[in-house]
Amino acid sequence: MNSVSPAIEQAYQLLRAEAQQKTEILKEKPVILLGTATCGRAAGAMSVLAAFQDEIAKHQLDVVLRETGCMGHCYAEPLAAIFKKGFPPLYYGSLDEGKARRLVNDYLVNDDPCYEFAMVALEPNDFFPTFDDYPRGIYEKRIILADCGLIDPEDIDHYLARDGYSALAKALTSDPAWLIEEIKTSKLRGRGGAGFPTGIKWEACKNAHGAPKYVICNADEGDPGAFVDRALLESNPHQLLEGLAIAAYAVGAKQCYIYVRSEYPLAIKRLKTALEQSTARGLLGQNVLDSGFNLEIRLFQGSGAFVCGEETALITSIEGHAGIPNHRPPYPATAGLHGKPTVINNVKTLSYIPHIIRNGASWFTSIGTPNSPGTAVFALAGKVVSTGLAEVPMGTSLRHLIYDVGNGIKDDKKFKAVQIGGPSGGCLPESSLDLTIDFDSLQQAGAMMGSGGMVVLDEDDCMVEIARFFLDFTQKESCGKCTFCRLGTKQMLDILTGITEGRGREQDIDLLWDLAEDIKLGSLCGLGKTSPNPVLTTIRYFRPEYEAHIREGRCPALMCKSLISYHIEPDLCSKLCNVCIGSCPVEAIYTRPDMLKGIYPDKCVKCNSCMVACPPQYKAVVKLSPPAPESPVGERGSEVEQANNPDH
Amino acid sequence: MSKLITLIIDDKQVEAKEGERLLWVALDNGIYIPHLCDLRMARRTVASCRLCFVEIEGLPNPVTSCTQTVSEGMVVRTRSPRVDRLLRTGFELLLSNHRLHCAKCAKNKRCELQKIAKERGLKLKLTRLRQLVKEAQIDESPGVFCYDSSKCVLCGRCIWADQEQVKVGAIGFIRRGIGRKVATFEDGLLADSICTQCEACVKICPVGAFYLKEDERKPYKIKKEC
């Protein structure tokens, strides 16, 4: 080993020196980094990109404009970072074409950094606050997200110049047994959801009999509300490839798969480019960095089944069968793909590997909690102000995450619950806000780390409806193999649908609870075993809401359409405005003789248009639950009508 | 693997070959464990019916006995409150998607569901759950037997017999979730498929999904959509 190591180191140093030289030249010019990951594109980043290009060309400026990935601040997309000599590097958020043109005209041509558009500075300076000056910066600690948005994912030199692939070079000069020991000491736990220790998985695979061995990266991120893996793949694919290569070297695999869902076209494109570039540089493929180690990484596109994120289903899918789980044991580490020992790790888990190898296991264990070291990446979504990705050390409380990192609840509404871990996770109430986040504490509370989806719910969200929504998802995504999942989720969904539509029976809550417990214990795979979690946690923490639906026919959050009716308050209605009538798609709103407005309850389809349309100074449209038996306004309207027209 | 070991099932000392599946060890020794999907000859257990749960000393939760291999000194209980509860729920879930038609069913008195109900004192009707049965579509196209998908419990035995035993490959699982069913390619009639009408599926079906026409009691009063 020692005789080869200088050659590996030399080969790597050469690559990095080249890359650094190339990026050094870039630093002389002004640089615009525009986030064009899926979140940015959805917010209009491509038209901003076109505006930048157009304006730069118009002024014939020598500016480097690069497309990068997601910076984590999805609420402020489209987002760009501009570096110019003599000014602090600044982030500009919520860009549009006009702002892009002004930034080129005022900043790049005329040296006015447009502080009015700037969001935050990337480095400490005398002019503008940095992330560290905001609560978010204090609680966030970025490891795997650190380079996201700051490097061009389609240019390997950006990654190399920031010491990328140095961990691979270090790994190739070390003994695989040492690598596994290092990962075991780091206590890295699988970020796919269950939190199984990665080092132990690798060791089991390495010691298992059978060849060839495989390493598979699970990038089949299907949870509603989770987008961490997508952002990592789109923003820093080389970090994953490096981790994958280290994993393959450690367990003795020569072939790897990246199982990525085909719903992530940009991630696939950027991964393909990354694979081509790193193979061209000799960082993958035959004789990696002149070490004699061969490695082939293949992309495998999933066809849209959520259950293929379950490892045994993922394996059967790669083998060419329908993605249906099998019983474990045998675990994939001993008998996986084609019956051979296989390591399956999540994108996030593998992305941590280069950092741990580079900085050492003790560095990693110094972050987070003793049993769950490191950081956790969450995809903040729902009714929180700053949606996006947040990477915080394990052990951060939910309160800090939602109120400091996420900047609280939208429109100053009241926090009700937070749904963690997607359809496998659970809803935690306000009393759990001080819960510190790690694998074990979440599991105890009934939720799950899952894929890092965190959906914040406010007072307008009905918990029965939320449980129904997630169960509807798992029921549709059940593969149908085992009895409990196929029929149990269907039965639970029918009961929940009944409750949200006002057909709930008194015994339904207990029946749901019993079914949920049995499905949890009796199902074959992880999908079935975790599918009752949204039901169990909502009953556990929000039982009164279920009871209100069943006993009073009332939806406390005014969300379940069958249990509400719309009504126009005569005291608030302006009489002179007809906005609600225009907004109604089914002509259910009429003008009474006294010019006030009324709603025909039998015509109303409860689309909420009138409520949105009613000008904020009146706010005359209200929702009632339980629904008023007959529209009170309608009645009074007819009374007025009679009073005004004695002839009738 | 042929080493003989002893284990205890329901206080009864039992000898078995190491590595054998617990379900079959118990059945060979006259101890009944409800089961539908597992076959002794199958290479890999599918573990899909989820009825054969047992408690094993030292394990925190009930396990399916079809996937559990026996080992020396293992102490097994085939009945416990938790096992009985899982069976009751699993059985009722299966019934909720099985057209209950016992009196007129061709497999009456030879049905595995009836056997489980009898052995475990379960009712052959729904007590808590709602009936989910889809519309019955009986395929009468083969000469001597019929296929009624509304009776199917999706154990997959017929598919094993078709693909592994007689190696025809006429039927398989199609669709997923609640829509999963046993069908021919493109969900057509059996007579139009490569089915050789060997009746292997009829012999192996634990319920009345595949049945011989001669066993039919009375004509079904159901609209046949063929």
Coordinates of C-alpha atoms in Angstrom, one line a residue, chain B:
Chain B
M1 CA -27.6 -28.0 7.4
S2 CA -28.8 -31.5 8.1
K3 CA -27.8 -31.4 11.8
L4 CA -30.7 -32.4 14.0
I5 CA -31.7 -29.9 16.6
T6 CA -34.4 -29.7 19.2
L7 CA -36.8 -26.9 20.0
I8 CA -39.9 -26.4 22.0
I9 CA -43.2 -25.4 20.3
D10 CA -46.1 -24.9 22.7
D11 CA -44.4 -26.9 25.5
K12 CA -43.8 -29.8 23.1
Q13 CA -40.3 -30.9 22.4
V14 CA -39.7 -31.2 18.7
E15 CA -36.8 -32.4 16.6
A16 CA -36.0 -30.8 13.3
K17 CA -33.2 -30.2 10.8
E18 CA -31.3 -27.0 11.4
G19 CA -32.3 -24.2 9.1
E20 CA -35.7 -25.6 8.3
R21 CA -38.6 -23.2 8.3
L22 CA -40.5 -23.1 11.6
L23 CA -43.9 -23.2 10.0
W24 CA -43.3 -26.5 8.4
V25 CA -41.6 -28.0 11.5
A26 CA -44.7 -27.1 13.5
L27 CA -47.1 -28.5 10.9
D28 CA -45.1 -31.7 10.6
N29 CA -45.4 -32.2 14.3
G30 CA -49.1 -31.7 14.3
I31 CA -49.1 -28.2 15.6
Y32 CA -51.3 -25.9 13.5
I33 CA -50.3 -22.4 12.5
P34 CA -52.6 -20.6 10.2
H35 CA -51.0 -19.9 6.8
L36 CA -51.9 -19.2 3.2
C37 CA -49.0 -18.1 1.1
D38 CA -46.1 -20.3 2.0
L39 CA -45.3 -23.5 0.1
R40 CA -42.9 -26.1 1.4
M41 CA -41.3 -26.6 -2.0
A42 CA -40.9 -22.9 -2.8
R43 CA -37.3 -21.6 -3.0
R44 CA -38.0 -18.3 -1.4
T45 CA -40.8 -17.5 1.1
V46 CA -43.0 -14.7 0.0
A47 CA -44.3 -13.9 3.4
S48 CA -47.3 -12.0 2.1
C49 CA -50.3 -13.4 3.8
R50 CA -49.1 -12.3 7.3
L51 CA -51.1 -14.9 9.2
C52 CA -48.5 -17.3 10.5
F53 CA -47.2 -15.1 13.4
V54 CA -45.7 -16.8 16.4
E55 CA -43.9 -15.6 19.5
I56 CA -40.3 -16.6 20.0
E57 CA -38.7 -16.3 23.4
G58 CA -36.1 -13.6 23.2
L59 CA -37.6 -11.7 20.3
P60 CA -39.4 -8.5 21.1
N61 CA -42.2 -8.9 18.6
P62 CA -44.2 -11.7 16.9
V63 CA -42.5 -13.0 13.8
T64 CA -43.9 -14.9 10.8
S65 CA -43.0 -18.5 11.2
C66 CA -42.6 -19.0 7.4
T67 CA -39.5 -16.8 7.4
Q68 CA -38.1 -18.0 10.7
T69 CA -35.6 -20.8 10.5
V70 CA -35.4 -23.1 13.5
S71 CA -32.3 -23.2 15.8
E72 CA -31.3 -25.2 18.8
G73 CA -33.1 -24.5 22.0
M74 CA -35.7 -22.2 20.4
V75 CA -38.8 -21.7 22.5
V76 CA -41.9 -21.0 20.4
R77 CA -45.5 -20.1 21.3
T78 CA -48.0 -20.3 18.5
R79 CA -50.7 -18.6 20.6
S80 CA -50.4 -15.4 22.6
P81 CA -52.7 -12.4 23.0
R82 CA -50.6 -10.5 20.5
V83 CA -50.4 -13.3 18.0
D84 CA -54.2 -13.9 18.2
R85 CA -54.8 -10.2 17.8
L86 CA -52.7 -10.0 14.7
L87 CA -54.3 -13.1 13.2
R88 CA -57.8 -11.7 14.0
T89 CA -57.0 -8.4 12.2
G90 CA -55.2 -10.0 9.3
F91 CA -57.9 -12.6 8.8
E92 CA -60.7 -10.0 8.9
L93 CA -58.7 -7.8 6.5
L94 CA -58.6 -10.7 4.1
L95 CA -62.3 -11.4 4.5
S96 CA -63.1 -7.8 3.8
N97 CA -61.8 -8.3 0.3
H98 CA -63.1 -11.8 -0.2
R99 CA -66.6 -12.4 -1.5
L100 CA -68.1 -14.4 1.3
H101 CA -70.3 -16.9 -0.4
C102 CA -69.5 -20.1 1.5
A103 CA -72.8 -22.0 1.1
K104 CA -72.6 -21.8 -2.7
C105 CA -68.8 -21.8 -3.0
A106 CA -67.2 -24.7 -4.9
K107 CA -64.6 -24.9 -2.2
N108 CA -67.0 -25.1 0.7
K109 CA -65.6 -27.3 3.5
R110 CA -62.2 -27.5 1.8
C111 CA -61.4 -23.8 2.1
E112 CA -58.3 -22.7 4.0
L113 CA -60.1 -19.6 5.3
Q114 CA -62.8 -21.9 6.8
K115 CA -60.1 -24.0 8.4
I116 CA -58.3 -21.0 10.0
A117 CA -61.7 -19.8 11.3
K118 CA -62.4 -23.2 12.8
E119 CA -59.0 -23.7 14.3
R120 CA -58.9 -20.3 15.9
G121 CA -62.5 -19.7 16.6
L122 CA -62.8 -16.8 14.3
K123 CA -66.1 -15.7 12.7
L124 CA -66.5 -16.0 8.9
K125 CA -68.1 -12.6 8.7
L126 CA -66.9 -9.0 9.2
T127 CA -67.3 -7.7 12.7
R128 CA -65.4 -4.4 12.6
L129 CA -64.4 -3.7 9.0
R130 CA -66.2 -2.7 5.9
Q131 CA -66.6 -5.0 2.9
L132 CA -64.3 -3.9 0.0
V133 CA -65.1 -6.5 -2.5
K134 CA -64.7 -5.5 -6.1
E135 CA -67.2 -6.7 -8.7
A136 CA -67.0 -10.4 -9.4
Q137 CA -65.7 -11.2 -12.8
I138 CA -65.7 -15.0 -13.3
D139 CA -63.5 -16.3 -16.1
E140 CA -65.3 -19.5 -17.3
S141 CA -63.3 -19.8 -20.5
P142 CA -61.2 -22.8 -19.5
G143 CA -62.9 -26.2 -20.2
V144 CA -63.1 -27.6 -16.8
F145 CA -62.4 -24.9 -14.3
C146 CA -63.2 -21.3 -13.5
Y147 CA -61.3 -18.3 -12.1
D148 CA -63.2 -15.9 -9.7
S149 CA -60.9 -13.0 -8.8
S150 CA -63.3 -11.8 -6.1
K151 CA -62.5 -14.8 -4.0
C152 CA -58.7 -14.5 -4.5
V153 CA -56.7 -13.8 -1.3
L154 CA -53.5 -13.0 -3.4
C155 CA -51.4 -15.7 -1.7
G156 CA -49.6 -16.3 -5.0
R157 CA -49.7 -20.1 -4.8
C158 CA -51.2 -20.5 -8.2
I159 CA -48.5 -18.3 -9.7
W160 CA -45.9 -20.5 -8.1
A161 CA -47.5 -23.6 -9.5
D162 CA -47.9 -22.1 -12.9
Q163 CA -44.4 -20.7 -13.2
E164 CA -42.3 -23.0 -11.1
Q165 CA -44.1 -26.3 -10.9
V166 CA -45.6 -26.8 -14.4
K167 CA -43.5 -24.0 -16.0
V168 CA -46.2 -22.5 -18.2
G169 CA -46.2 -18.9 -17.2
A170 CA -49.7 -18.1 -18.1
I171 CA -50.6 -16.1 -15.0
G172 CA -48.9 -13.5 -12.8
F173 CA -49.6 -10.5 -10.5
I174 CA -50.7 -7.4 -12.2
R175 CA -51.2 -3.8 -10.9
R176 CA -50.4 -2.8 -7.4
G177 CA -51.9 -1.8 -4.1
I178 CA -55.5 -2.5 -3.7
G179 CA -55.8 -3.2 -7.5
R180 CA -53.3 -6.1 -7.4
K181 CA -54.7 -9.3 -8.8
V182 CA -53.8 -12.6 -10.4
A183 CA -54.3 -12.4 -14.1
T184 CA -53.0 -13.4 -17.5
F185 CA -50.9 -11.2 -19.6
E186 CA -53.0 -8.1 -20.4
D187 CA -55.7 -9.3 -18.1
G188 CA -57.4 -11.4 -20.8
L189 CA -59.3 -14.7 -20.6
L190 CA -57.4 -17.8 -19.5
A191 CA -58.5 -19.7 -22.7
D192 CA -56.9 -16.9 -24.8
S193 CA -53.6 -17.1 -23.0
I194 CA -50.8 -19.7 -23.1
C195 CA -52.6 -21.6 -20.3
T196 CA -52.5 -25.3 -20.9
Q197 CA -55.4 -26.0 -18.5
C198 CA -53.3 -28.4 -16.5
E199 CA -55.4 -27.5 -13.4
A200 CA -52.3 -27.1 -11.2
C201 CA -53.6 -23.8 -10.1
V202 CA -57.0 -25.4 -9.1
K203 CA -55.3 -28.0 -7.0
I204 CA -53.1 -25.5 -5.2
C205 CA -55.7 -22.7 -4.6
P206 CA -56.5 -22.5 -0.9
V207 CA -59.8 -20.7 -1.5
G208 CA -62.5 -20.7 -4.1
A209 CA -60.7 -18.5 -6.6
F210 CA -59.8 -21.4 -9.0
Y211 CA -62.4 -24.2 -8.8
L212 CA -63.6 -27.0 -10.9
K213 CA -66.9 -26.5 -12.8
E214 CA -68.1 -29.9 -11.5
D215 CA -67.8 -28.6 -7.9
E216 CA -70.0 -25.6 -8.5
R217 CA -73.1 -26.0 -6.4
K218 CA -75.5 -23.7 -8.0
P219 CA -75.1 -21.3 -10.8
Y220 CA -73.9 -17.9 -9.6
K221 CA -76.5 -15.2 -9.9
I222 CA -73.9 -12.7 -10.9
K223 CA -73.6 -11.0 -14.2
K224 CA -70.7 -12.6 -16.0
E225 CA -68.5 -10.2 -17.8
C226 CA -66.4 -12.2 -20.1

